[in-house]
Short mmCIF file of C-alpha atoms and ligand atoms in Angstrom, two decimals:
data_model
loop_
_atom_site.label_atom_id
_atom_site.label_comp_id
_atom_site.label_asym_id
_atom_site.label_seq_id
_atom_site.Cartn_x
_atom_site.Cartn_y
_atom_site.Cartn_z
CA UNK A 1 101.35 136.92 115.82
CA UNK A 2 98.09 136.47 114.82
CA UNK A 3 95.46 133.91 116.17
CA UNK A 4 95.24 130.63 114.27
CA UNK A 5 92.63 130.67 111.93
CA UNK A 6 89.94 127.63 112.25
CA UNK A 7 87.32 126.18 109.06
CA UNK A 8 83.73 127.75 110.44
CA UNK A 9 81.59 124.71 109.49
CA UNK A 10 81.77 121.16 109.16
CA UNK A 11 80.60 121.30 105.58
CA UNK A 12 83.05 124.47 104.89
CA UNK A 13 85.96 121.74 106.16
CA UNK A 14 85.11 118.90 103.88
CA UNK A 15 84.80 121.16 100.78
CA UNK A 16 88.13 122.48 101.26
CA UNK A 17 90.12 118.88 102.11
CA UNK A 18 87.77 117.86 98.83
CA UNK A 19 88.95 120.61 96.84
CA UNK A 20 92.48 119.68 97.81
CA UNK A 21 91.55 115.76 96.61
CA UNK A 22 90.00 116.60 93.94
CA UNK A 23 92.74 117.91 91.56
CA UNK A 24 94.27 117.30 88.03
CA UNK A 25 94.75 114.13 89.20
CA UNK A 26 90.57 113.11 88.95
CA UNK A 27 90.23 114.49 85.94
CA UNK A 28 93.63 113.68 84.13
CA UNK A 29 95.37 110.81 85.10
CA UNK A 30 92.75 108.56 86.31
CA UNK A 31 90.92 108.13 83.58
CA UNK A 32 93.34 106.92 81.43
CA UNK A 33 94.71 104.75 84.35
CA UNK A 34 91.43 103.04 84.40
CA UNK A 35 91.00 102.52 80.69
CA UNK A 36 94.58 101.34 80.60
CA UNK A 37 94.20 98.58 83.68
CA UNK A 38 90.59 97.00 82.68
CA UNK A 39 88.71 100.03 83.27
CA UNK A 40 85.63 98.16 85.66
CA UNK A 41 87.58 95.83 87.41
CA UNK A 42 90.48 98.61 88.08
CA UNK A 43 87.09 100.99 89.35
CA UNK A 44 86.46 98.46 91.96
CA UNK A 45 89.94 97.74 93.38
CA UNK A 46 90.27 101.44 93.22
CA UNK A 47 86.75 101.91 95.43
CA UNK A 48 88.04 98.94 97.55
CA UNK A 49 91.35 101.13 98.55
CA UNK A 50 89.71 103.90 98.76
CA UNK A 51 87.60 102.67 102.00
CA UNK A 52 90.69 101.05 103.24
CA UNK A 53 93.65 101.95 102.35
CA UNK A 54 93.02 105.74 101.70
CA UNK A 55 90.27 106.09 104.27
CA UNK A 56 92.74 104.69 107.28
CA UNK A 57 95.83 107.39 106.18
CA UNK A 58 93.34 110.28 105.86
CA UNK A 59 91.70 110.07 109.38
CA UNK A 60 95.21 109.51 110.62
CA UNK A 61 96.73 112.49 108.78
CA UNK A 62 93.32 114.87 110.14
CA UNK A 63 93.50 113.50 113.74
CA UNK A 64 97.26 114.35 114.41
CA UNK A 65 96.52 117.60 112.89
CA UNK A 66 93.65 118.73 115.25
CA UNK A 67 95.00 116.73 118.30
CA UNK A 68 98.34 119.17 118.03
CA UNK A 69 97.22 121.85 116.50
CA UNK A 70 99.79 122.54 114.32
CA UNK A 71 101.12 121.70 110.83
CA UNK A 72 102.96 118.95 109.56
CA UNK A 73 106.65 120.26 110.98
CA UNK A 74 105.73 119.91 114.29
CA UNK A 75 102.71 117.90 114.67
CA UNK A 76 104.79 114.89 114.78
CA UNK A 77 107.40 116.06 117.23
CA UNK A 78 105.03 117.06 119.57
CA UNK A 79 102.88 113.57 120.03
CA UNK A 80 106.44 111.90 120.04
CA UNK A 81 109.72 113.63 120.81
CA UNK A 82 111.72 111.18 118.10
CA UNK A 83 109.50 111.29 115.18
CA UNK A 84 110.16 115.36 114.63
CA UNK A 85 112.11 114.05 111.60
CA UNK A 86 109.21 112.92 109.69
CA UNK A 87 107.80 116.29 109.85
CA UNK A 88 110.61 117.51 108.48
CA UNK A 89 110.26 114.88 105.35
CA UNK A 90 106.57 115.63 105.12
CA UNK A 91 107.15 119.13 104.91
CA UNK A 92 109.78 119.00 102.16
CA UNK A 93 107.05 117.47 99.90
CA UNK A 94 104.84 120.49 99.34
CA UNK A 95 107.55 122.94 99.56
CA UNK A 96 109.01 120.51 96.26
CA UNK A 97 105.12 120.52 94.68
CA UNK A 98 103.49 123.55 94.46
CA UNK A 99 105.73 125.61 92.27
CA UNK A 100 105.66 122.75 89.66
CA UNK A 101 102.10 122.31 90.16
CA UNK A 102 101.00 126.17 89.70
CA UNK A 103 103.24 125.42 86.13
CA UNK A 104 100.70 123.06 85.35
CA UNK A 105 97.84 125.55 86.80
CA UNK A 106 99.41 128.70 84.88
CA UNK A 107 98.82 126.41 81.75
CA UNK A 108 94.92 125.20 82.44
CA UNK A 109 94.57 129.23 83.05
CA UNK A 110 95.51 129.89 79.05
CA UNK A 111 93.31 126.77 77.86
CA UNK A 112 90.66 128.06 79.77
CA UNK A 113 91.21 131.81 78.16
CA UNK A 114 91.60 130.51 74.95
CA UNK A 115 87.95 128.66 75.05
CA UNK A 116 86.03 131.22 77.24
CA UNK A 117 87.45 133.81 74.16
CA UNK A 118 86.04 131.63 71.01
CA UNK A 119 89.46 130.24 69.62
CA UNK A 120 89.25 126.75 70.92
CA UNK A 121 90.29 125.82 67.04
CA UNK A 122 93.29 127.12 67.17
CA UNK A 123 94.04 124.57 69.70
CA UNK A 124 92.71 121.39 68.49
CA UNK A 125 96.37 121.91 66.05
CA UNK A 126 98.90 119.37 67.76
CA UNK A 127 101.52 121.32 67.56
CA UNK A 128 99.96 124.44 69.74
CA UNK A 129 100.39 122.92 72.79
CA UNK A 130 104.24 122.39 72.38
CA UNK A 131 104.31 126.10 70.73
CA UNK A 132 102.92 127.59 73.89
CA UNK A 133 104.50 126.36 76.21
CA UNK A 134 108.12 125.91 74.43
CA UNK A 135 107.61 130.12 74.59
CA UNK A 136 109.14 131.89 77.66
CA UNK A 137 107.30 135.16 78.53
CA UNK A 138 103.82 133.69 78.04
CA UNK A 139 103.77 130.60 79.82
CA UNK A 140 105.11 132.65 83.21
CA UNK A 141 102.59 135.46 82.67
CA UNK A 142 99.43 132.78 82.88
CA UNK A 143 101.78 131.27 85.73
CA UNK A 144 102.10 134.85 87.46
CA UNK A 145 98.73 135.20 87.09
CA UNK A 146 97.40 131.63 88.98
CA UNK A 147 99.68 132.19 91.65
CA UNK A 148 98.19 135.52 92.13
CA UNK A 149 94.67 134.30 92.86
CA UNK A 150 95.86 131.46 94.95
CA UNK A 151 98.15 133.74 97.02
CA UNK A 152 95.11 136.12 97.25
CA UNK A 153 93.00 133.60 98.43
CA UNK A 154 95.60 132.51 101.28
CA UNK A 155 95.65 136.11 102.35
CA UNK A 156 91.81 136.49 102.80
CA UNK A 157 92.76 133.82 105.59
CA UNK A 158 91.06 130.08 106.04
CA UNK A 159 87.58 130.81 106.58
CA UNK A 160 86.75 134.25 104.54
CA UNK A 161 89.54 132.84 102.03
CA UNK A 162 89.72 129.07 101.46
CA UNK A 163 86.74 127.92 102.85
CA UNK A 164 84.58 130.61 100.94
CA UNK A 165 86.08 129.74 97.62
CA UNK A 166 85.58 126.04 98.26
CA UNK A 167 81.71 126.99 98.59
CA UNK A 168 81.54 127.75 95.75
CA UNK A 169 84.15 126.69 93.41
CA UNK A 170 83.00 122.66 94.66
CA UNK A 171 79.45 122.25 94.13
CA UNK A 172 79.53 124.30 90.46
CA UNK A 173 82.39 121.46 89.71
CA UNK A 174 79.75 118.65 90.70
CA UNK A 175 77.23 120.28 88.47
CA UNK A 176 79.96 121.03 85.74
CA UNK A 177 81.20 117.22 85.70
CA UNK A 178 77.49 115.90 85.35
CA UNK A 179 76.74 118.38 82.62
CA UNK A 180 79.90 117.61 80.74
CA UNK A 181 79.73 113.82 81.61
CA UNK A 182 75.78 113.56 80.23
CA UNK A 183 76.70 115.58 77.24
CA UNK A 184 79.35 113.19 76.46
CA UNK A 185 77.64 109.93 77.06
CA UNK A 186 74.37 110.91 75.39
CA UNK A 187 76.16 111.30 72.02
CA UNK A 188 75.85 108.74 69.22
CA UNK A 189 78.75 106.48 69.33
CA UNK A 190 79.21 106.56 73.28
CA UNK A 191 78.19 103.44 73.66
CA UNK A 192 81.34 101.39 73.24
CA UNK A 193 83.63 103.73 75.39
CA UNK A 194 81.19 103.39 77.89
CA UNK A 195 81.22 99.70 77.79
CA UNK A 196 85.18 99.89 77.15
CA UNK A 197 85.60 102.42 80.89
CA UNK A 198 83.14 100.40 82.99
CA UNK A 199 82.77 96.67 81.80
CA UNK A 200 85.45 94.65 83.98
CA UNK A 201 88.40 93.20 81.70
CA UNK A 202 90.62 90.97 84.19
CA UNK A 203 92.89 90.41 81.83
CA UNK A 204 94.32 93.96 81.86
CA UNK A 205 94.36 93.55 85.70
CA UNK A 206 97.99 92.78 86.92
CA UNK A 207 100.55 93.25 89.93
CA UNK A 208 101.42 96.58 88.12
CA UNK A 209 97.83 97.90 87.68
CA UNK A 210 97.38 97.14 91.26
CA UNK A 211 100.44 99.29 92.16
CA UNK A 212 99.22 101.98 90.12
CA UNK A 213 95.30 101.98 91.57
CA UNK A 214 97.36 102.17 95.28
CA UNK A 215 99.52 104.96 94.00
CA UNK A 216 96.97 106.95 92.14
CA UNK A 217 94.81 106.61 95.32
CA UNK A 218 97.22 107.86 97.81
CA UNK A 219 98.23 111.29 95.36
CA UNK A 220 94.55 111.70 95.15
CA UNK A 221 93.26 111.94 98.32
CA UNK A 222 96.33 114.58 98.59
CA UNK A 223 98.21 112.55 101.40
CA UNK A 224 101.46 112.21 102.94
CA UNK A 225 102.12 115.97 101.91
CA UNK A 226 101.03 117.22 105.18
CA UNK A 227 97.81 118.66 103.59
CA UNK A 228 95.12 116.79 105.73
CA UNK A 229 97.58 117.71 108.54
CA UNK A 230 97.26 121.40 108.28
CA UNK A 231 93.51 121.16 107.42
CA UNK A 232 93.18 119.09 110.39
CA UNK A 233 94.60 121.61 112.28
CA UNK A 234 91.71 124.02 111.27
CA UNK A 235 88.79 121.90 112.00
CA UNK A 236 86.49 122.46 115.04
CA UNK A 237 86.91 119.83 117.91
CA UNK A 238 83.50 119.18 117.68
CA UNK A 239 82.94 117.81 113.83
CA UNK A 240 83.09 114.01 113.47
CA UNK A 241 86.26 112.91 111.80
CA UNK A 242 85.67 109.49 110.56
CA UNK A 243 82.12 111.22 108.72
CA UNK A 244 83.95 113.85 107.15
CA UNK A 245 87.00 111.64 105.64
CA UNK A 246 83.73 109.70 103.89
CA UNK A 247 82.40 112.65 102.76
CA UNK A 248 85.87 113.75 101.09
CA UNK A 249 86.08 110.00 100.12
CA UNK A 250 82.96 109.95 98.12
CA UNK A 251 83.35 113.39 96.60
CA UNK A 252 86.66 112.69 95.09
CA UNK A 253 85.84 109.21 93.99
CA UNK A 254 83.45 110.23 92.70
CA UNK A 255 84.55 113.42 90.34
CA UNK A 256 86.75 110.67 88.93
CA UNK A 257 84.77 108.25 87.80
CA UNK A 258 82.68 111.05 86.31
CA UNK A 259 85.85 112.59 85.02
CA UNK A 260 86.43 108.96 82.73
CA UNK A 261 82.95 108.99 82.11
CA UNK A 262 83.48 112.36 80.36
CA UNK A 263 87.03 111.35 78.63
CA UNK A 264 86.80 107.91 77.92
CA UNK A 265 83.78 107.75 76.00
CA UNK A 266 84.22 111.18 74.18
CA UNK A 267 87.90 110.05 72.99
CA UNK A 268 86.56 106.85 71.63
CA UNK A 269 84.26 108.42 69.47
CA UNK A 270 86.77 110.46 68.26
CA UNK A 271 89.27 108.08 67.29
CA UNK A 272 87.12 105.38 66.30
CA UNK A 273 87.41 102.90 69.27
CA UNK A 274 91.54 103.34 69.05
CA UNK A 275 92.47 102.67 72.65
CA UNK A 276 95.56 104.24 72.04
CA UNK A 277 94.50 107.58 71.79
CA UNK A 278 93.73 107.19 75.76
CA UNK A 279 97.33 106.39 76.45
CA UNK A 280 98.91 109.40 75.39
CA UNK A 281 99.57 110.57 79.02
CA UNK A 282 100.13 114.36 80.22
CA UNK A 283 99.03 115.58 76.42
CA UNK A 284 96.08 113.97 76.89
CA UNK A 285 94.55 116.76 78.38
CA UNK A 286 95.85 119.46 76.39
CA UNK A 287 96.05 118.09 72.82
CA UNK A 288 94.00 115.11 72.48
CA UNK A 289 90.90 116.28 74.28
CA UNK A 290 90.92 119.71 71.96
CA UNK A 291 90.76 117.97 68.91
CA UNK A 292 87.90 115.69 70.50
CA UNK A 293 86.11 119.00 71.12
CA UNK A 294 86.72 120.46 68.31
CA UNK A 295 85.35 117.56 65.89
CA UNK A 296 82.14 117.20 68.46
CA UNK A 297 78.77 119.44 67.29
CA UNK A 298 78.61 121.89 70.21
CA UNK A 299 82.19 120.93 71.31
CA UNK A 300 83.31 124.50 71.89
CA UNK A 301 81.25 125.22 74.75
CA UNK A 302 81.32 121.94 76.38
CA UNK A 303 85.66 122.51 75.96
CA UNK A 304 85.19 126.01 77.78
CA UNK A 305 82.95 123.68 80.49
CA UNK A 306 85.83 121.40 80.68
CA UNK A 307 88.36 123.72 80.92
CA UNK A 308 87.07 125.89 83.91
CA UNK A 309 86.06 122.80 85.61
CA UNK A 310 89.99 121.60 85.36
CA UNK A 311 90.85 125.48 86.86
CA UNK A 312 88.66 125.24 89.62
CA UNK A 313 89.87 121.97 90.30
CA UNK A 314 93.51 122.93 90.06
CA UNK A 315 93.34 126.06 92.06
CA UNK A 316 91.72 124.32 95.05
CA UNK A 317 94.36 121.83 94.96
CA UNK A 318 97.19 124.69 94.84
CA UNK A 319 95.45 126.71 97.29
CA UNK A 320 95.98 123.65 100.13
CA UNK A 321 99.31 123.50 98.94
CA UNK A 322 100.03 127.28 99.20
CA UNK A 323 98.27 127.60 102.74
CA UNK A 324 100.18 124.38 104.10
CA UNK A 325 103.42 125.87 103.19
CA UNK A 326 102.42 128.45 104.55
CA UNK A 327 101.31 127.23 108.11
CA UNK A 328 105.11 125.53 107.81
CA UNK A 329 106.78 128.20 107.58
CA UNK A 330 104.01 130.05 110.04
CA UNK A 331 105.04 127.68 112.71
CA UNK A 332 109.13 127.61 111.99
CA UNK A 333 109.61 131.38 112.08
CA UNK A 334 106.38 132.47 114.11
CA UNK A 335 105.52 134.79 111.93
CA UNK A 336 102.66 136.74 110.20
CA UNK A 337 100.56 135.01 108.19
CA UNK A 338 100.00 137.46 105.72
CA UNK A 339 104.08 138.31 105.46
CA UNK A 340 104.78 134.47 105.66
CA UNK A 341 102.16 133.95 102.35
CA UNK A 342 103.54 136.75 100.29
CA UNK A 343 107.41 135.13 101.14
CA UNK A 344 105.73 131.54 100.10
CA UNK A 345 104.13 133.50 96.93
CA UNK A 346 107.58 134.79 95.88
CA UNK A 347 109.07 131.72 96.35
CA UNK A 348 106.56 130.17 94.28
CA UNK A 349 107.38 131.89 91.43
CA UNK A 350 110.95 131.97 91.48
CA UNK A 351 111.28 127.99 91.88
CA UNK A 352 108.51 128.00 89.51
CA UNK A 353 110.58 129.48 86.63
CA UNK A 354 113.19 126.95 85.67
CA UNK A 355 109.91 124.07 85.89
CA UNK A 356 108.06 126.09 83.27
CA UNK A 357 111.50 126.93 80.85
CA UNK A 358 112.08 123.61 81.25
CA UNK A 359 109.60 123.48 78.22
CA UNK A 360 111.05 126.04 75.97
CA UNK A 361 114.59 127.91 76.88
CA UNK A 362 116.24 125.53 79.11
CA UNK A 363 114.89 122.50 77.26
CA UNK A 364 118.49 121.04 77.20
CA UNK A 365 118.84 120.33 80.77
CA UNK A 366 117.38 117.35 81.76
CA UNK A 367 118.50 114.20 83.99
CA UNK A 368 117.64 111.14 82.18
CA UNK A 369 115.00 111.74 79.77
CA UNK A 370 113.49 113.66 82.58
CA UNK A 371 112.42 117.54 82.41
CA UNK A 372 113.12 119.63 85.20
CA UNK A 373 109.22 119.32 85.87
CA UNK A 374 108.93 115.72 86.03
CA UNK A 375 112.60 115.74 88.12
CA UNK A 376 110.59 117.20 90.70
CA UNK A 377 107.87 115.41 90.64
CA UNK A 378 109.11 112.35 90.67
CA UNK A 379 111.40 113.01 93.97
CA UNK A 380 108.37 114.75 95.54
CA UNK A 381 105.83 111.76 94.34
CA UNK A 382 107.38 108.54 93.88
CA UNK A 383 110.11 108.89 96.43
CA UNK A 384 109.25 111.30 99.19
CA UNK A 385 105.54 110.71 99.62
CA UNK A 386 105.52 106.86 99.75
CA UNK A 387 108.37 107.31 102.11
CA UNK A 388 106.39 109.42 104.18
CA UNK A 389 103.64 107.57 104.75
CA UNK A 390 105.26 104.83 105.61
CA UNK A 391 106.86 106.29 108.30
CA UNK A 392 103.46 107.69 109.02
CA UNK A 393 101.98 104.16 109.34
CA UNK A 394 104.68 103.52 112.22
CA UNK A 395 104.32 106.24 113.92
CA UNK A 396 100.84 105.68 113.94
CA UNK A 397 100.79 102.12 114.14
CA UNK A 398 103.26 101.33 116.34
CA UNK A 399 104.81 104.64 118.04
CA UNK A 400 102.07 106.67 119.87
CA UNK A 401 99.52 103.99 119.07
CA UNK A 402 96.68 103.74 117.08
CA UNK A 403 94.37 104.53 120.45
CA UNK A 404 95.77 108.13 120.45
CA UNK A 405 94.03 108.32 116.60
CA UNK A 406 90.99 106.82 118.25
CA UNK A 407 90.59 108.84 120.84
CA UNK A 408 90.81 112.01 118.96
CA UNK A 409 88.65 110.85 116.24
CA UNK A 410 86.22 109.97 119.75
CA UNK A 411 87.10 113.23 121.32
CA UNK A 412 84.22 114.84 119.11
CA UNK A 413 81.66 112.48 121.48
CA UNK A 414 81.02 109.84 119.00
CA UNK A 415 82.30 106.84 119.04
CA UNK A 416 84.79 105.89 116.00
CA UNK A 417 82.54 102.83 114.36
CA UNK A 418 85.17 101.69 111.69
CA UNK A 419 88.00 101.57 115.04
CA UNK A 420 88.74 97.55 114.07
CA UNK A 421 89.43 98.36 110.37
CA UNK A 422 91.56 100.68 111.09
CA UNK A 423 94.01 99.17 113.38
CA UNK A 424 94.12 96.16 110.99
CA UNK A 425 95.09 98.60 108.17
CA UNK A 426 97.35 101.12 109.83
CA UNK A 427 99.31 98.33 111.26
CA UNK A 428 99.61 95.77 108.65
CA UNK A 429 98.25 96.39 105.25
CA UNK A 430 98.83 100.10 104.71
CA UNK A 431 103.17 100.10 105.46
CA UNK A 432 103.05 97.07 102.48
CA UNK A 433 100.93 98.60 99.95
CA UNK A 434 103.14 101.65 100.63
CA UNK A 435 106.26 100.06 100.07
CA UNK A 436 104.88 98.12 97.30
CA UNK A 437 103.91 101.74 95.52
CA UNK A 438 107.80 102.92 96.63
CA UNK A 439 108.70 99.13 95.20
CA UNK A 440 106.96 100.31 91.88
CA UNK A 441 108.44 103.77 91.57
CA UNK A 442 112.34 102.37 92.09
CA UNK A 443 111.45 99.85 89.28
CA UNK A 444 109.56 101.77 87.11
CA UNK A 445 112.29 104.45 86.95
CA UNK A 446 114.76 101.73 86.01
CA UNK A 447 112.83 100.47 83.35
CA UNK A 448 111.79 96.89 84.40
CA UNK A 449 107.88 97.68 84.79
CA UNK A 450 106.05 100.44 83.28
CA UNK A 451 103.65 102.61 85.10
N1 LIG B 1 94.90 115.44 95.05
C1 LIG B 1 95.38 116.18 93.95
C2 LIG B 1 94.93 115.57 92.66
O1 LIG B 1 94.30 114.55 92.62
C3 LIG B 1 96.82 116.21 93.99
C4 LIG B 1 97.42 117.33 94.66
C5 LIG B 1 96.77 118.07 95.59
C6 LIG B 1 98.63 117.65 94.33
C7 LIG B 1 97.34 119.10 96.17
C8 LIG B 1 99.21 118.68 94.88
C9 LIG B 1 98.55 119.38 95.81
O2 LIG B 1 95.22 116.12 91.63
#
């Protein structure tokens, strides 16, 4: 077996749990969450969590991963002999995301092609993005080929690999956001999409858009998937916990605000101040924003912009994914990394198939009005991960105690300054919000609320 690879630097740690935060979920979904729910007031409940609710599971998830050592399977079982089980849960969840997710990834991976090679017309057409990926060989070649580079990545190992390509990949998506985001807001017209994205409106906020800011939260900061866990397990005894988890904080709070300071603005202008066109969900991103490039002056080379800043944030997010299925699977059957990743990679794509001809060939099946794709992800989303967590916040909480979180965060030598906070949260406010965001899912899929 080989010897567990560790994250060399502090800094190379919190760029790769960033890059795992920061993920189609910034730069999608929260934008038009926060111009749906009353965009500044929904930015401030959403900060509020984030140095709560989100802060509390993230140190929890990091500190049982570097106290054990190990990922998500076992870390549990081995601080407390009767909890084993929700390593078992926790480690369904990424097994159940990252082939639908690299779907998703395979198709940034065209859009991005497309721009980089001067046809970013073609589509701005609403029916290309349906035409693409209703085919069957194309979409699973640009699949093929993202799974490729994340499985290469995982093979270079966790600190020539992962953290490298978080070096990098990270700070040119900071500088890519503020480009894009200046760009957008500097053009004539902005001015009311601005106002629309960051001027409170309490009347949009509700119970629901409450749920929503908790649940959006929680998928962001990539929790309860036993991500943090395994990353946890990499980082040096020495680095301070309760810094770093406000490092990742900040960095993926803020790519998302910049993210609806990019989208929100630039679709207004587009479609005249029609809030609408915000609301379109998943197509959003791959047939609304085209067309808002395409009728922009210079809207070519800012779409390119966007587009590789959506790859780079997709394949850090599916490179956690791959490497903490990986360490699963690692620790189950003890062996090699490198054989264990190229197993994971060809499981990726064959569980990956029926996801991506969900669009095209097998079309027909579905459960509900659900595609195969969103079947999974709402089992590994709204159901599993809330569940997870929860149980996480007893364990935590109540099981092996929130002092044995303390102490490792104080292990490092420093002493844990937001200790009070977190104890109030872990015990008493984080298991409701959860179930209130599992509350949500159950009636959202029954069709009394809509998320
Ligand atoms: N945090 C990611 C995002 O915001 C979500 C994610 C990460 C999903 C890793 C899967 C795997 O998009």
């Amino acid at each position: 077996m080989e010897s567990k690879h560790h994250f060399s630097s502090k800094i190379g740690f919190i760029l790769a749990a960033a890059g795992s935060a920061v993920g189609l979920g910034n730069i999608w979904r929260f934008p038009y969450l926060a111009a749906k729910y009353g965009g500044g007031s929904f930015l401030l409940i959403y900060i509020l969590l984030a140095v709560t609710f989100g802060f509390t599971l993230m140190v929890t998830e990091i500190a049982i991963g570097r106290k054990t050592g190990k990922s998500a399977l076992y870390a549990f079982g081995t601080l407390h002999k009767k909890s084993g089980f929700i390593g078992i849960l926790a480690s369904i969840v990424p097994i159940l995301i990252l082939p639908y997710y690299c779907v998703i990834g395979g198709w940034v991976v065209k859009f991005t092609w497309v721009y980089l090679t001067g046809q970013g017309k073609n589509v701005a057409d609403s029916a290309y993005f349906e035409g693409f990926t209703g085919q069957t060989g194309e979409p699973l070649f640009w699949l093929f080929l993202f799974i490729l580079f994340t499985l290469c990545v995982i093979l270079l190992g966790v600190n020539k690999g992962i953290e490298k390509v978080s070096k990098i990949l990270m700070p040119l998506l900071i500088v890519l956001s503020c480009v894009i985001a200046v760009f957008v807001i500097t053009r004539p017209g902005s001015k009311d999409g601005i106002l629309y994205y960051l001027k409170p409106d309490l009347s949009k906020f509700s119970f629901t858009a409450f749920i929503a800011a908790t649940g959006q939260l929680f998928y962001s900061m990539s929790l309860a998937m036993g991500i943090m866990i395994t990353y946890g397990s990499y980082a040096s005894k020495k680095d301070n916990i309760e810094n770093s988890v406000r490092n990742i904080e900040i960095f993926d709070t803020l790519i998302a605000i910049l993210a609806g300071l990019m989208i929100v603005p630039a679709v207004f202008i587009f479609s005249g101040g029609d809030e609408k066109a915000l609301s379109t969900g998943p197509t959003l991103m791959f047939i609304t924003l085209p067309k808002v490039f395409e009728s922009m002056k210079g809207g070519q080379i800012i779409g390119t912009a966007f587009f590789i800043l959506v790859l780079f944030a997709a394949l850090t997010s599916a490179i956690s994914l791959m490497e903490t299925v990986v360490s699963i699977f690692v620790d189950k059957f003890k062996t090699s990394r490198s054989k264990t990743a190229v197993a994971v990679g060809i499981y990726t794509v064959i569980m990956a198939i029926p996801s991506s001809l969900g669009f095209g060939l097998w079309k027909g099946i579905s459960i509900g009005d659900k595609t195969i794709l969103d079947l999974f992800d709402f089992v590994s989303n709204s159901l599993l991960m809330p569940i997870v967590a929860i149980f996480t916040c007893v364990f935590a909480g109540y099981l092996v105690k929130p002092r044995t979180i303390i102490d490792e965060v104080e292990s490092s030598g420093v002493q844990f300054r937001s200790r009070k906070l977190y104890v109030v949260v872990i015990k008493y406010i984080a298991p409701v919000l959860l179930a209130l965001i599992l509350l949500g899912s159950i009636l959202d899929v029954m069709g009394i609320i809509t998320l």
